[in-house]
XYZ file of N, CA and C in Angstrom:
474
model
N 0.841 -1.182 0.000
C 0.000 0.000 0.000
C 0.887 1.245 0.000
N 0.617 2.153 -0.912
C 1.414 3.369 -1.058
C 0.837 4.459 -0.160
N 1.689 5.052 0.645
C 1.284 6.128 1.554
C 1.230 7.442 0.769
N 0.117 8.180 0.939
C -0.016 9.471 0.265
C 0.898 10.496 0.918
N 1.455 11.370 0.112
C 2.314 12.445 0.611
C 1.789 13.775 0.115
N 2.031 14.806 0.896
C 1.684 16.151 0.463
C 0.254 16.541 0.795
N -0.181 17.571 0.082
C -1.476 18.187 0.365
C -2.326 18.185 -0.903
N -3.514 17.589 -0.826
C -4.435 17.538 -1.961
C -5.684 18.333 -1.588
N -5.892 19.446 -2.281
C -7.008 20.334 -1.990
C -8.328 19.690 -2.414
N -9.320 19.753 -1.526
C -10.657 19.248 -1.831
C -11.537 20.414 -2.260
N -11.625 21.431 -1.406
C -12.450 22.597 -1.711
C -11.937 23.807 -0.937
N -12.277 24.995 -1.454
C -11.920 26.252 -0.801
C -13.165 27.096 -0.614
N -13.145 27.942 0.385
C -14.201 28.916 0.606
C -13.673 30.236 0.060
N -13.932 30.498 -1.211
C -13.357 31.675 -1.874
C -13.921 32.982 -1.338
N -15.177 32.971 -0.924
C -15.791 34.199 -0.421
C -15.275 34.567 0.965
N -14.670 33.620 1.664
C -14.255 33.871 3.043
C -13.267 35.028 3.137
N -12.251 35.043 2.306
C -11.253 36.121 2.389
C -11.808 37.447 1.872
N -12.864 37.383 1.082
C -13.506 38.605 0.603
C -14.401 39.205 1.695
N -15.120 38.345 2.412
C -16.085 38.806 3.408
C -15.504 38.962 4.809
N -14.346 38.371 5.065
C -13.780 38.356 6.410
C -12.322 38.799 6.394
N -11.893 39.484 7.453
C -10.481 39.801 7.666
C -9.901 38.690 8.535
N -8.977 37.923 7.981
C -8.418 36.777 8.694
C -7.378 37.264 9.696
N -7.567 36.889 10.962
C -6.656 37.276 12.030
C -5.635 36.168 12.276
N -6.118 34.934 12.356
C -5.257 33.797 12.656
C -5.834 32.559 11.987
N -4.979 31.595 11.623
C -5.467 30.354 11.008
C -5.004 29.150 11.817
N -5.791 28.099 11.757
C -5.504 26.850 12.465
C -5.744 25.681 11.521
N -4.882 24.674 11.583
C -5.106 23.436 10.855
C -5.755 22.459 11.827
N -6.937 21.968 11.473
C -7.660 21.073 12.361
C -7.959 19.760 11.653
N -8.018 18.699 12.431
C -8.504 17.436 11.909
C -10.021 17.458 11.950
N -10.658 16.498 11.288
C -12.109 16.454 11.254
C -12.563 15.006 11.396
N -13.608 14.794 12.194
C -14.142 13.452 12.414
C -15.160 13.170 11.312
N -14.896 12.126 10.506
C -15.753 11.784 9.374
C -16.149 10.319 9.410
N -17.226 9.986 8.705
C -17.607 8.587 8.518
C -16.993 8.093 7.211
N -17.088 6.804 6.945
C -16.468 6.215 5.760
C -16.983 6.769 4.451
N -18.310 6.929 4.328
C -18.849 7.426 3.064
C -18.518 8.906 2.850
N -18.337 9.656 3.936
C -17.924 11.058 3.796
C -16.519 11.145 3.219
N -15.630 10.290 3.686
C -14.256 10.287 3.185
C -14.246 9.931 1.704
N -15.040 8.924 1.320
C -15.095 8.519 -0.085
C -15.634 9.642 -0.960
N -16.633 10.344 -0.478
C -17.190 11.464 -1.217
C -16.167 12.599 -1.337
N -15.404 12.854 -0.265
C -14.366 13.887 -0.313
C -13.243 13.496 -1.262
N -12.906 12.225 -1.321
C -11.852 11.774 -2.249
C -12.257 12.009 -3.696
N -13.570 12.059 -3.962
C -14.051 12.395 -5.295
C -14.036 13.903 -5.530
N -13.656 14.669 -4.506
C -13.542 16.122 -4.629
C -14.862 16.857 -4.473
N -15.803 16.245 -3.784
C -17.123 16.856 -3.646
C -17.325 17.380 -2.222
N -17.472 18.683 -2.103
C -17.800 19.314 -0.822
C -18.032 20.795 -1.081
N -18.751 21.448 -0.168
C -19.003 22.881 -0.295
C -18.895 23.538 1.077
N -18.067 24.573 1.145
C -17.888 25.342 2.381
C -18.611 26.686 2.306
N -19.538 26.833 1.363
C -20.144 28.138 1.071
C -20.760 28.808 2.302
N -21.578 28.120 3.061
C -22.246 28.733 4.207
C -21.719 28.193 5.527
N -20.549 27.615 5.516
C -20.033 26.917 6.691
C -19.484 27.881 7.742
N -19.538 27.431 8.989
C -18.966 28.156 10.113
C -18.656 27.147 11.207
N -17.906 27.582 12.209
C -17.566 26.695 13.325
C -18.010 27.343 14.629
N -18.376 26.486 15.588
C -18.779 26.961 16.907
C -18.044 26.149 17.970
N -17.976 26.702 19.168
C -17.402 25.977 20.296
C -18.527 25.720 21.283
N -18.868 24.445 21.476
C -19.932 24.037 22.387
C -19.355 23.061 23.400
N -19.474 23.380 24.679
C -19.005 22.507 25.761
C -17.551 22.093 25.595
N -16.705 23.020 25.174
C -15.283 22.738 25.044
C -14.913 21.916 23.824
N -15.830 21.752 22.875
C -15.549 21.043 21.633
C -15.856 21.959 20.457
N -15.061 21.852 19.397
C -15.262 22.681 18.213
C -16.049 21.872 17.188
N -17.127 22.462 16.661
C -17.996 21.800 15.699
C -18.047 22.598 14.407
N -17.925 21.908 13.292
C -18.056 22.509 11.974
C -19.494 22.310 11.513
N -20.165 23.402 11.212
C -21.585 23.338 10.890
C -21.830 23.799 9.452
N -22.872 23.236 8.867
C -23.387 23.666 7.567
C -22.448 23.369 6.402
N -21.536 22.429 6.548
C -20.703 21.999 5.426
C -21.481 20.949 4.648
N -21.530 21.098 3.341
C -22.271 20.139 2.526
C -21.298 19.153 1.886
N -21.368 17.902 2.333
C -20.634 16.801 1.713
C -21.704 15.870 1.146
N -21.869 15.830 -0.190
C -22.962 15.030 -0.760
C -22.808 13.547 -0.455
N -23.929 12.837 -0.499
C -23.895 11.404 -0.240
C -23.027 10.709 -1.284
N -22.369 9.653 -0.856
C -21.531 8.857 -1.742
C -22.433 8.087 -2.698
N -22.153 8.174 -3.992
C -23.056 7.593 -4.990
C -23.151 6.073 -4.884
N -22.065 5.380 -4.539
C -22.110 3.927 -4.391
C -22.442 3.496 -2.966
N -22.815 4.462 -2.129
C -23.142 4.136 -0.744
C -24.466 3.400 -0.639
N -24.642 2.700 0.461
C -25.880 1.957 0.688
C -26.700 2.676 1.751
N -27.482 1.956 2.503
C -28.296 2.553 3.559
C -27.438 3.157 4.657
N -26.124 2.867 4.660
C -25.229 3.421 5.677
C -24.703 4.803 5.299
N -25.208 5.380 4.215
C -24.747 6.687 3.760
C -24.978 7.754 4.837
N -24.202 8.820 4.762
C -24.241 9.883 5.772
C -25.268 10.958 5.399
N -25.575 11.800 6.369
C -26.431 12.963 6.143
C -25.553 14.093 5.590
N -25.920 14.732 4.482
C -25.027 15.705 3.829
C -24.636 16.923 4.666
N -25.535 17.477 5.480
C -25.221 18.710 6.211
C -25.126 18.512 7.720
N -24.674 17.366 8.155
C -24.595 17.134 9.600
C -23.438 17.931 10.216
N -23.492 18.152 11.531
C -22.395 18.829 12.237
C -21.252 17.844 12.410
N -20.029 18.324 12.181
C -18.859 17.456 12.274
C -17.886 18.031 13.296
N -17.341 17.165 14.113
C -16.423 17.581 15.171
C -15.050 17.869 14.578
N -14.435 18.963 15.037
C -13.072 19.315 14.640
C -12.119 18.957 15.764
N -10.922 18.550 15.398
C -9.938 18.090 16.373
C -8.853 19.134 16.558
N -8.808 19.712 17.748
C -7.805 20.701 18.136
C -7.273 20.336 19.510
N -6.095 20.846 19.834
C -5.553 20.650 21.174
C -6.335 21.501 22.173
N -6.401 21.066 23.388
C -7.141 21.755 24.443
C -6.671 23.206 24.585
N -5.355 23.433 24.531
C -4.828 24.805 24.651
C -5.368 25.697 23.530
N -5.425 25.151 22.307
C -5.937 25.934 21.182
C -7.422 26.243 21.352
N -8.190 25.266 21.826
C -9.617 25.493 22.045
C -9.827 26.554 23.117
N -9.060 26.490 24.207
C -9.176 27.493 25.270
C -8.803 28.881 24.762
N -7.747 28.966 23.956
C -7.318 30.247 23.393
C -8.407 30.806 22.464
N -8.985 29.930 21.632
C -10.057 30.362 20.732
C -11.290 30.818 21.501
N -11.633 30.112 22.560
C -12.789 30.479 23.373
C -12.606 31.882 23.938
N -11.415 32.180 24.429
C -11.138 33.516 24.962
C -11.234 34.585 23.890
N -10.710 34.286 22.687
C -10.740 35.278 21.612
C -12.144 35.477 21.054
N -12.958 34.424 21.051
C -14.313 34.537 20.500
C -15.235 35.350 21.388
N -14.834 35.565 22.646
C -15.645 36.399 23.529
C -15.604 37.859 23.078
N -14.554 38.226 22.309
C -14.501 39.564 21.730
C -15.624 39.671 20.697
N -16.212 40.839 20.604
C -17.305 41.004 19.658
C -16.791 41.058 18.226
N -17.556 40.471 17.332
C -17.230 40.538 15.910
C -16.315 39.453 15.400
N -15.814 38.563 16.264
C -14.926 37.501 15.798
C -15.710 36.212 15.585
N -15.339 35.482 14.539
C -16.002 34.221 14.206
C -14.972 33.218 13.731
N -15.382 31.954 13.703
C -14.552 30.884 13.152
C -15.099 30.517 11.781
N -14.265 30.683 10.751
C -14.687 30.463 9.377
C -13.744 29.451 8.724
N -14.268 28.395 8.097
C -13.390 27.462 7.386
C -12.936 28.071 6.055
N -11.632 28.017 5.788
C -11.088 28.560 4.550
C -10.949 27.492 3.479
N -10.512 26.293 3.882
C -10.337 25.227 2.899
C -10.406 23.876 3.580
N -10.616 22.855 2.760
C -10.629 21.473 3.220
C -9.705 20.709 2.289
N -8.832 19.875 2.863
C -7.833 19.185 2.056
C -7.400 17.903 2.745
N -6.695 17.060 1.987
C -6.067 15.871 2.551
C -4.594 16.180 2.741
N -4.087 15.936 3.932
C -2.669 16.104 4.229
C -2.132 14.755 4.674
N -1.266 14.173 3.866
C -0.732 12.830 4.114
C -1.858 11.819 4.337
N -2.927 11.944 3.557
C -4.030 10.991 3.610
C -5.084 11.264 4.659
N -4.885 12.277 5.485
C -5.856 12.596 6.539
C -6.612 13.874 6.168
N -7.923 13.869 6.364
C -8.740 15.040 6.041
C -8.478 16.150 7.058
N -8.237 17.355 6.566
C -7.963 18.516 7.408
C -8.827 19.685 6.962
N -9.058 20.608 7.895
C -9.782 21.839 7.610
C -8.906 23.001 8.068
N -8.742 23.998 7.203
C -8.039 25.218 7.592
C -9.093 26.176 8.128
N -9.004 26.447 9.414
C -9.997 27.249 10.120
C -9.393 28.611 10.425
N -10.172 29.668 10.209
C -9.661 31.025 10.436
C -10.453 31.709 11.537
N -9.734 32.387 12.414
C -10.350 33.311 13.356
C -10.442 34.625 12.589
N -11.658 35.107 12.367
C -11.829 36.233 11.449
C -12.827 37.246 11.984
N -12.709 38.458 11.445
C -13.628 39.554 11.772
C -14.312 39.963 10.474
N -15.613 40.149 10.523
C -16.373 40.516 9.327
C -15.952 41.870 8.782
N -15.911 41.968 7.443
C -15.559 43.231 6.799
C -16.816 44.039 6.519
N -16.675 45.335 6.592
C -17.740 46.238 6.179
C -17.668 46.399 4.660
N -18.724 46.923 4.053
C -18.742 47.046 2.589
C -17.654 48.000 2.095
N -17.342 49.061 2.853
C -16.295 49.972 2.410
C -14.917 49.316 2.491
N -14.719 48.393 3.440
C -13.451 47.656 3.496
C -13.289 46.798 2.245
N -14.381 46.169 1.817
C -14.334 45.334 0.618
C -13.994 46.182 -0.601
N -14.606 47.373 -0.699
C -14.322 48.255 -1.836
C -12.863 48.696 -1.826
N -12.322 48.988 -0.649
C -10.915 49.376 -0.560
C -10.004 48.235 -1.003
N -10.328 47.019 -0.592
C -9.525 45.861 -1.001
C -9.567 45.673 -2.508
N -10.742 45.845 -3.120
C -10.870 45.701 -4.571
C -10.065 46.788 -5.270
N -10.154 48.027 -4.790
C -9.402 49.132 -5.391
C -7.898 48.903 -5.262
N -7.457 48.423 -4.097
C -6.032 48.149 -3.877
C -5.541 47.045 -4.822
N -6.359 46.007 -4.981
C -6.000 44.896 -5.863
C -5.926 45.360 -7.327
N -6.883 46.210 -7.752
C -6.866 46.730 -9.119
C -5.643 47.613 -9.358
N -5.311 48.464 -8.386
C -4.129 49.323 -8.521
C -2.859 48.482 -8.611
N -2.769 47.440 -7.810
C -1.603 46.548 -7.836
C -1.487 45.873 -9.200
N -2.626 45.426 -9.738
C -2.639 44.770 -11.037
C -2.185 45.731 -12.136
N -2.649 46.986 -12.093
C -2.246 47.977 -13.088
C -0.754 48.282 -12.992
N -0.227 48.355 -11.763
C 1.216 48.594 -11.599
C 2.024 47.442 -12.190
N 1.582 46.214 -11.952
C 2.294 45.054 -12.490
C 2.281 45.067 -14.020
N 1.147 45.441 -14.604
C 1.062 45.530 -16.066
C 1.999 46.601 -16.603
N 2.047 47.759 -15.928
C 2.921 48.851 -16.367
C 4.384 48.433 -16.280
N 4.749 47.739 -15.224
C 6.126 47.265 -15.068
C 6.458 46.261 -16.166
N 5.523 45.368 -16.470
C 5.759 44.376 -17.513
C 5.915 45.032 -18.875
N 5.080 46.057 -19.153
C 5.211 46.772 -20.429
C 6.547 47.502 -20.498
N 6.994 48.103 -19.396
C 8.274 48.821 -19.380
C 9.437 47.875 -19.617
N 9.369 46.680 -19.080
C 10.432 45.696 -19.296
C 10.509 45.253 -20.747
N 9.355 45.222 -21.417
C 9.331 44.828 -22.829
C 9.722 45.958 -23.742
N 9.882 47.171 -23.201
C 10.300 48.317 -23.987
C 9.157 49.121 -24.571
N 7.959 48.838 -24.127
C 6.787 49.598 -24.574
C 6.421 50.638 -23.528
N 5.484 51.462 -23.888
C 5.034 52.437 -22.913
C 3.784 52.044 -22.245
């Protein structure tokens, strides 16, 4: 049996970095059933409306859609069930303290396999206001225009 190496991306939450200012990120394990793993290996999952909560000292990933495995039988999983995330106690305590601040949330950024184990990249984030989003878009456009101008100058054009 060949051991998997490296990181294989399953899905990303592209809107997360647009809607949230990421303060800190954590790599967490996730508790899954067999058919969920098989469905993830096919690259099927959605983090669109997902979020994480801390209940009774445990971190739970909510609203993640992992579709049922097509070859699954009656043992198939529920697509939007809550899934437990695996973090060290110190990290959970630190997150609990930080989440007491207003405006902070736990948002999943991506889901991937790392050395064959399913992982979730979880971000401690603060929601952006609409003017912050506009500033980020303007900054990104200005950066893109500068890069184009530099590239044209290197080619000898104006």
